[in-house]
Each structure stands twice: as C-alpha cells, then as structure tokens.
Amino acid sequence: MRTSGPWTLCTVGHAALDHCFSIADFPPTPTKTPARHYQAISGGMAANASIAAVRLGATVRLHGAIGDDDAGDFLVRRLSESGVDCRQLQRVAGAASSVSAVVIDARGERQIFNHRGDALTRAAALDTGVLAGCDVLMADPRWMPGALAALRWARQAGVPSLLDGDLSPTQDLQALTALADWAVFSEAGLAAFAPHATLADGLGAALASGAQLAAVTLGAHGVRWQRPGGPVQSLPAFPVQAVDTNGAGDVFHAALAMAVARSLPDEDAMRFGCAAAALKCQRPGGVAHGPDRAEVERLLAAQSPALT
C-alpha cells in the first residue's frame, strides 16, 4: 500500500437529503416545537463519509443511487460542490431519493426520521470495474447488492475495505462483516449484528466471521476495538463541548478509511478518527463543515487521549 498520498477512496451506499432543524430541547410529549434554525444539507452514510474524506485530503468516488427528483438534483449539486466524484451515483428514473428530517437539540444530540425512497432498491447492479484504482473501499449496509459486490471485489483485488456497520437487519450486517477487513459498528449496529451479546462478544463474533479488525464507536465514551487473538482495546473520546453530533460517526469512518490508506497503526488510526469526530461535534451544519487533515493533526499534537 502507498504510504504517501493522494489516496483514492471509493464509497458505496447511502445518500440522502437532510432537512435539519435546530431546537432548544426535545419535548417530553408530542407538541409543536419552534426551530431556531433550519438548513438543507446532504446526508446519508456514504455521502457524508465522501464529503468528510475529501476534506481530509482524499480523492473520493461515490457509488450509489438516488432518484431523478428535486432531492436528487440537490444531492448531486452539493456533493459535486464538495469535491466528490458523482459520476457513478445512479439517477434512477421515476424513483424517489432518500430524505430525512434531522432534529438537533442545544446539546448537539440529534434524532433522525428517514424516508429511504426506492432508488437503491431499483438501482442497476454495481459494475465493479469502476472500482479499479481505489486505495480503500468503504461500504454501508443501505445498498446491499452494491455493498456485497464491492466488498467481494475488494477482497479479491487485495484492496483494504471498511464496513460502516450502522443499525440494519442482522442478516445484512452478518453478510457484510464476513467480507470486510475492518468492521466498524455503531453501538446500535453492533447490537443488531450480534443480538443479546455483550460488547466484547459482539466484537469477537465479527472477528470470527472474517473481519481482520472489529470496532464499535460509543459516542462520548470513545471507541473499542479488537484484532484476532488480541485483547479488546479502548480509547476515550476527546473532551469537547458538542454543538452538533449529526454526521460525527460518518466523519469518524472517513478518517479511519484515510488512516487505513496511510497504513497507520491501529491506535494511531483510532486517535485520528476520534480527533476528526470531536472537531465535527463542535461545528454545526453537517460534514461540509468538518475538519481538514491539518486541523486534525493540530488537535492530535495538542491533546492525545491515552490508550487503555
């Protein structure tokens, strides 16, 4: 693997139009709640990670599907303006793009209400030939046929791969984990992958299925990971005053993909991801305002949490 950039990242999966509403507090009962701010931004795991990775210095090609509707027009425009190569982002005739309402409170916590549309279910099969030349492949579970094909291609081609294992059907996560080099779950995603298992047992199950590294992000509690035959290791999150946590996980995954491309040791890779996510949490407005590599390196130089 090349130790110097620029690196090319191929992302496979979900793009969505996010309607973001900022409020003071989540109401305890159903009611009308005034929003202090509204903004339409690009969202979806693969799309968010694509933008974040561009900001961190990668060349990024996004593979997925959206509709030929107004939301799709918005997404192509915003992603392209952010430097993402959208030539392999399918526009499915007559299909609906994925759209979300994202509500963010004054502490930066968010709730997401998503209508996924039908573009991904109606997408043409992924032509894996277009993946040639990438240094790292990252997939999420939202476009299963595309993710399976991409991860199989990466394994056969010897290209390192990373799975963004968010909340999805158990059988989907299990199938993808068996093909990914790095299986990096949200806490809810790991629980869906290995129902009723402890965190440590869930990571062990991911390794047993074929992953070379299994990890779980825990928000303000940092990240834990494990290699086959090794102990579960953990790293605390960087202490920050969160303003907006929306997209922080996607920034973390993008930073990890960049760390894999750079062949960083596991601990350094996790620190790089945690630092990038921490910087994102301090900024409103989605991943378009996420950190660049220089900002992450400055935070790492100033404050590096201890490995435990």
Coordinates of C-alpha atoms in Angstrom, one line a residue:
M1 CA 0.0 0.0 0.0
R2 CA 1.2 3.5 -0.8
T3 CA 2.5 5.4 2.2
S4 CA 2.1 8.9 0.6
G5 CA -1.0 10.5 -1.0
P6 CA -3.1 11.4 -2.6
W7 CA -5.3 8.5 -1.9
T8 CA -8.4 7.4 -3.7
L9 CA -11.4 6.3 -1.6
C10 CA -14.4 4.5 -3.2
T11 CA -17.6 4.8 -1.1
V12 CA -20.6 2.6 -1.7
G13 CA -24.1 3.2 -0.2
H14 CA -26.5 5.8 1.0
A15 CA -27.0 9.4 0.0
A16 CA -29.9 11.4 1.4
L17 CA -31.3 15.0 1.6
D18 CA -31.3 16.0 5.2
H19 CA -33.7 18.7 6.4
C20 CA -32.1 19.8 9.7
F21 CA -34.0 21.6 12.4
S22 CA -32.2 23.1 15.5
I23 CA -34.3 23.3 18.7
A24 CA -33.7 24.1 22.3
D25 CA -34.9 20.8 23.8
F26 CA -36.7 17.7 22.7
P27 CA -40.2 17.9 24.1
P28 CA -41.4 15.3 26.6
T29 CA -44.7 14.9 24.8
P30 CA -45.9 15.4 21.2
T31 CA -46.4 19.1 20.5
K32 CA -45.4 21.9 18.2
T33 CA -41.8 22.9 18.7
P34 CA -40.3 26.0 17.2
A35 CA -37.0 25.5 15.4
R36 CA -34.2 28.1 16.0
H37 CA -32.6 27.3 12.7
Y38 CA -33.3 25.3 9.5
Q39 CA -30.8 24.1 6.9
A40 CA -31.0 21.6 4.0
I41 CA -27.8 19.6 3.7
S42 CA -26.5 16.4 2.1
G43 CA -26.7 13.3 4.3
G44 CA -26.5 9.5 4.2
M45 CA -23.6 7.5 5.5
A46 CA -21.7 7.0 2.2
A47 CA -22.3 10.5 1.0
N48 CA -21.4 12.1 4.4
A49 CA -18.2 10.0 4.6
S50 CA -17.4 11.0 1.0
I51 CA -17.5 14.7 1.8
A52 CA -15.6 14.2 5.1
A53 CA -12.9 12.2 3.3
V54 CA -12.4 14.9 0.6
R55 CA -11.9 17.5 3.4
L56 CA -9.3 15.2 4.9
G57 CA -7.4 15.0 1.6
A58 CA -8.7 12.1 -0.3
T59 CA -10.0 11.8 -3.9
V60 CA -13.4 10.2 -3.5
R61 CA -15.7 8.4 -5.9
L62 CA -19.3 7.8 -4.6
H63 CA -21.3 4.8 -5.8
G64 CA -25.0 4.5 -5.0
A65 CA -28.4 5.6 -6.3
I66 CA -30.8 8.5 -6.0
G67 CA -33.9 9.5 -7.8
D68 CA -34.3 11.8 -10.7
D69 CA -36.3 14.2 -8.4
D70 CA -35.5 17.6 -6.9
A71 CA -33.8 15.9 -3.9
G72 CA -31.5 14.1 -6.2
D73 CA -30.7 17.3 -8.1
F74 CA -29.8 18.9 -4.7
L75 CA -27.6 16.0 -3.7
V76 CA -25.6 15.9 -6.9
R77 CA -25.1 19.7 -6.8
R78 CA -24.0 19.7 -3.1
L79 CA -21.8 16.6 -3.4
S80 CA -20.1 17.9 -6.5
E81 CA -19.5 21.3 -4.9
S82 CA -17.8 19.5 -2.1
G83 CA -15.4 17.8 -4.4
V84 CA -17.0 14.3 -4.6
D85 CA -16.9 12.5 -7.9
C86 CA -20.6 11.6 -8.5
R87 CA -20.3 10.0 -12.0
Q88 CA -21.1 6.6 -10.5
L89 CA -24.1 7.9 -8.5
Q90 CA -27.0 6.5 -10.4
R91 CA -30.0 8.7 -11.2
V92 CA -32.9 6.2 -11.3
A93 CA -35.8 7.3 -13.5
G94 CA -39.1 7.8 -11.6
A95 CA -37.5 6.8 -8.3
A96 CA -37.7 8.8 -5.0
S97 CA -34.4 9.9 -3.3
S98 CA -33.9 9.3 0.4
V99 CA -35.0 12.2 2.6
S100 CA -34.6 12.7 6.3
A101 CA -35.8 15.1 9.0
V102 CA -32.9 15.7 11.4
V103 CA -33.8 17.4 14.7
I104 CA -30.8 18.6 16.8
D105 CA -31.1 20.0 20.4
A106 CA -29.0 22.6 22.1
R107 CA -26.6 19.9 23.5
G108 CA -25.9 18.7 20.0
E109 CA -27.8 15.4 20.3
R110 CA -30.0 14.5 17.3
Q111 CA -32.9 12.4 16.2
I112 CA -33.4 11.3 12.6
F113 CA -36.6 10.4 10.8
N114 CA -35.8 8.9 7.4
H115 CA -37.9 8.0 4.3
R116 CA -35.4 6.0 2.3
G117 CA -37.3 6.2 -1.0
D118 CA -36.9 3.4 -3.7
A119 CA -33.8 4.5 -5.7
L120 CA -31.5 2.0 -4.0
T121 CA -33.9 -0.9 -4.4
R122 CA -34.3 -0.1 -8.1
A123 CA -30.7 0.6 -8.8
A124 CA -28.8 -1.2 -11.6
A125 CA -26.1 -3.7 -10.4
L126 CA -22.8 -2.2 -9.4
D127 CA -20.2 -2.5 -12.2
T128 CA -17.2 -3.4 -10.0
G129 CA -14.9 -2.5 -12.9
V130 CA -15.4 1.2 -12.0
L131 CA -13.8 0.5 -8.6
A132 CA -10.3 -0.1 -10.1
G133 CA -7.6 2.2 -8.9
C134 CA -9.0 2.9 -5.4
D135 CA -6.8 2.6 -2.4
V136 CA -9.5 1.9 0.2
L137 CA -13.2 0.8 -0.2
M138 CA -15.8 1.8 2.3
A139 CA -19.4 0.4 2.2
D140 CA -22.5 0.8 4.3
P141 CA -25.5 -1.6 4.6
R142 CA -28.1 0.6 2.8
W143 CA -27.4 -0.7 -0.7
M144 CA -26.9 -4.4 0.0
P145 CA -26.4 -5.7 -3.6
G146 CA -23.8 -2.9 -4.2
A147 CA -22.1 -3.4 -0.9
L148 CA -21.8 -7.1 -1.3
A149 CA -20.4 -6.8 -4.8
A150 CA -17.9 -4.1 -3.8
L151 CA -16.6 -5.9 -0.7
R152 CA -16.2 -9.2 -2.7
W153 CA -14.3 -7.2 -5.3
A154 CA -12.1 -5.6 -2.7
R155 CA -11.2 -8.9 -1.1
Q156 CA -10.3 -10.5 -4.5
A157 CA -8.3 -7.4 -5.6
G158 CA -6.4 -7.1 -2.3
V159 CA -7.8 -3.6 -1.7
P160 CA -8.5 -2.9 2.1
S161 CA -12.1 -2.4 2.9
L162 CA -14.1 -0.9 5.8
L163 CA -17.7 -1.5 6.7
D164 CA -19.8 1.2 8.4
G165 CA -22.0 -1.1 10.4
D166 CA -24.9 1.0 11.5
L167 CA -28.3 -0.3 12.6
S168 CA -29.6 -2.7 9.9
P169 CA -31.1 -6.2 9.7
T170 CA -29.0 -8.8 11.4
Q171 CA -28.5 -10.9 8.3
D172 CA -27.4 -8.0 6.3
L173 CA -24.7 -7.0 8.8
Q174 CA -23.5 -10.5 9.2
A175 CA -23.1 -11.0 5.4
L176 CA -21.2 -7.8 5.0
T177 CA -19.0 -8.3 8.1
A178 CA -17.8 -11.6 6.7
L179 CA -16.4 -9.7 3.7
A180 CA -15.0 -6.6 5.3
D181 CA -11.4 -6.2 6.5
W182 CA -12.4 -3.6 9.1
A183 CA -15.9 -3.9 10.6
V184 CA -16.6 -0.7 12.4
F185 CA -20.0 -0.6 14.1
S186 CA -22.1 2.0 15.9
E187 CA -23.3 0.7 19.3
A188 CA -26.8 0.0 17.8
G189 CA -25.2 -1.6 14.8
L190 CA -23.2 -4.0 16.9
A191 CA -26.3 -4.9 18.9
A192 CA -28.1 -5.6 15.6
F193 CA -25.2 -7.7 14.3
A194 CA -24.9 -9.8 17.4
P195 CA -28.3 -9.6 19.3
H196 CA -28.1 -10.2 23.1
A197 CA -24.3 -10.4 23.0
T198 CA -22.0 -8.4 25.2
L199 CA -19.9 -5.7 23.5
A200 CA -16.8 -7.9 23.8
D201 CA -18.7 -11.0 22.5
G202 CA -20.1 -8.9 19.6
L203 CA -16.6 -7.8 18.6
G204 CA -15.4 -11.4 18.9
A205 CA -18.2 -12.6 16.7
A206 CA -17.3 -10.1 14.0
L207 CA -13.7 -11.4 14.0
A208 CA -14.9 -15.0 13.9
S209 CA -16.9 -14.2 10.8
G210 CA -13.9 -13.0 8.9
A211 CA -13.1 -9.3 9.8
Q212 CA -9.5 -8.5 10.5
L213 CA -10.4 -5.8 12.9
A214 CA -13.7 -5.2 14.7
A215 CA -14.6 -1.9 16.4
V216 CA -17.5 -0.1 18.0
T217 CA -18.0 3.6 18.4
L218 CA -19.5 4.7 21.7
G219 CA -20.1 8.4 21.2
A220 CA -18.8 10.4 24.2
H221 CA -17.3 7.2 25.6
G222 CA -14.8 6.8 22.7
V223 CA -14.1 3.6 20.7
R224 CA -13.2 0.0 21.4
W225 CA -11.6 -2.5 19.0
Q226 CA -10.0 -5.9 18.8
R227 CA -7.8 -7.9 16.5
P228 CA -8.0 -11.7 16.2
G229 CA -6.3 -13.2 19.3
G230 CA -5.8 -9.9 20.9
P231 CA -7.5 -8.1 23.8
V232 CA -10.3 -5.5 23.5
Q233 CA -8.6 -2.1 23.5
S234 CA -10.3 1.2 24.1
L235 CA -9.7 4.9 23.5
P236 CA -11.6 7.7 25.2
A237 CA -13.2 10.4 23.2
F238 CA -11.6 13.8 23.0
P239 CA -13.4 16.1 25.6
V240 CA -15.4 18.7 23.7
Q241 CA -18.5 20.8 24.1
A242 CA -20.8 19.3 21.5
V243 CA -22.8 21.7 19.3
D244 CA -24.0 19.2 16.6
T245 CA -23.2 15.5 16.6
N246 CA -25.0 14.9 13.3
G247 CA -22.5 13.3 10.9
A248 CA -19.8 12.7 13.6
G249 CA -19.9 9.0 13.1
D250 CA -19.5 9.4 9.3
V251 CA -16.5 11.7 9.8
F252 CA -15.0 9.1 12.1
H253 CA -15.4 6.4 9.5
A254 CA -14.0 8.6 6.8
A255 CA -11.0 9.4 9.0
L256 CA -10.4 5.7 9.7
A257 CA -10.5 5.0 5.9
M258 CA -7.8 7.6 5.4
A259 CA -5.8 6.1 8.3
V260 CA -6.1 2.7 6.6
A261 CA -4.9 4.2 3.3
R262 CA -1.9 5.7 5.2
S263 CA -1.1 2.3 6.9
L264 CA -1.3 3.9 10.3
P265 CA -1.0 1.6 13.3
D266 CA -4.4 0.7 14.9
E267 CA -4.0 3.1 17.9
D268 CA -3.0 6.0 15.7
A269 CA -5.9 5.2 13.3
M270 CA -8.4 5.3 16.2
R271 CA -6.9 8.6 17.5
F272 CA -7.1 10.1 14.1
G273 CA -10.8 9.1 13.8
C274 CA -11.6 10.3 17.3
A275 CA -10.0 13.6 16.8
A276 CA -11.8 14.2 13.5
A277 CA -15.2 13.3 15.1
A278 CA -14.5 15.6 18.0
L279 CA -13.8 18.5 15.8
K280 CA -17.0 17.9 13.8
C281 CA -19.1 17.8 17.0
Q282 CA -18.0 21.4 17.8
R283 CA -19.4 22.7 14.5
P284 CA -23.0 22.9 13.2
G285 CA -24.1 22.3 9.6
G286 CA -23.1 18.7 8.8
V287 CA -20.0 17.2 7.4
A288 CA -19.5 20.1 4.9
H289 CA -18.0 21.9 7.9
G290 CA -16.0 19.0 9.1
P291 CA -12.2 19.3 9.8
D292 CA -9.4 19.1 7.3
R293 CA -6.3 16.9 7.9
A294 CA -4.2 19.8 9.2
E295 CA -6.8 20.6 11.9
V296 CA -6.9 17.0 13.0
E297 CA -3.2 16.8 13.2
R298 CA -3.1 20.0 15.3
L299 CA -5.6 18.6 17.7
L300 CA -3.6 15.3 17.9
A301 CA -0.4 17.2 18.7
A302 CA -2.1 19.3 21.4
Q303 CA -4.2 16.6 23.1
S304 CA -3.9 12.9 22.7
P305 CA -6.1 10.6 24.9
A306 CA -4.3 7.7 26.5
L307 CA -4.8 4.1 25.2
T308 CA -6.3 1.7 27.8

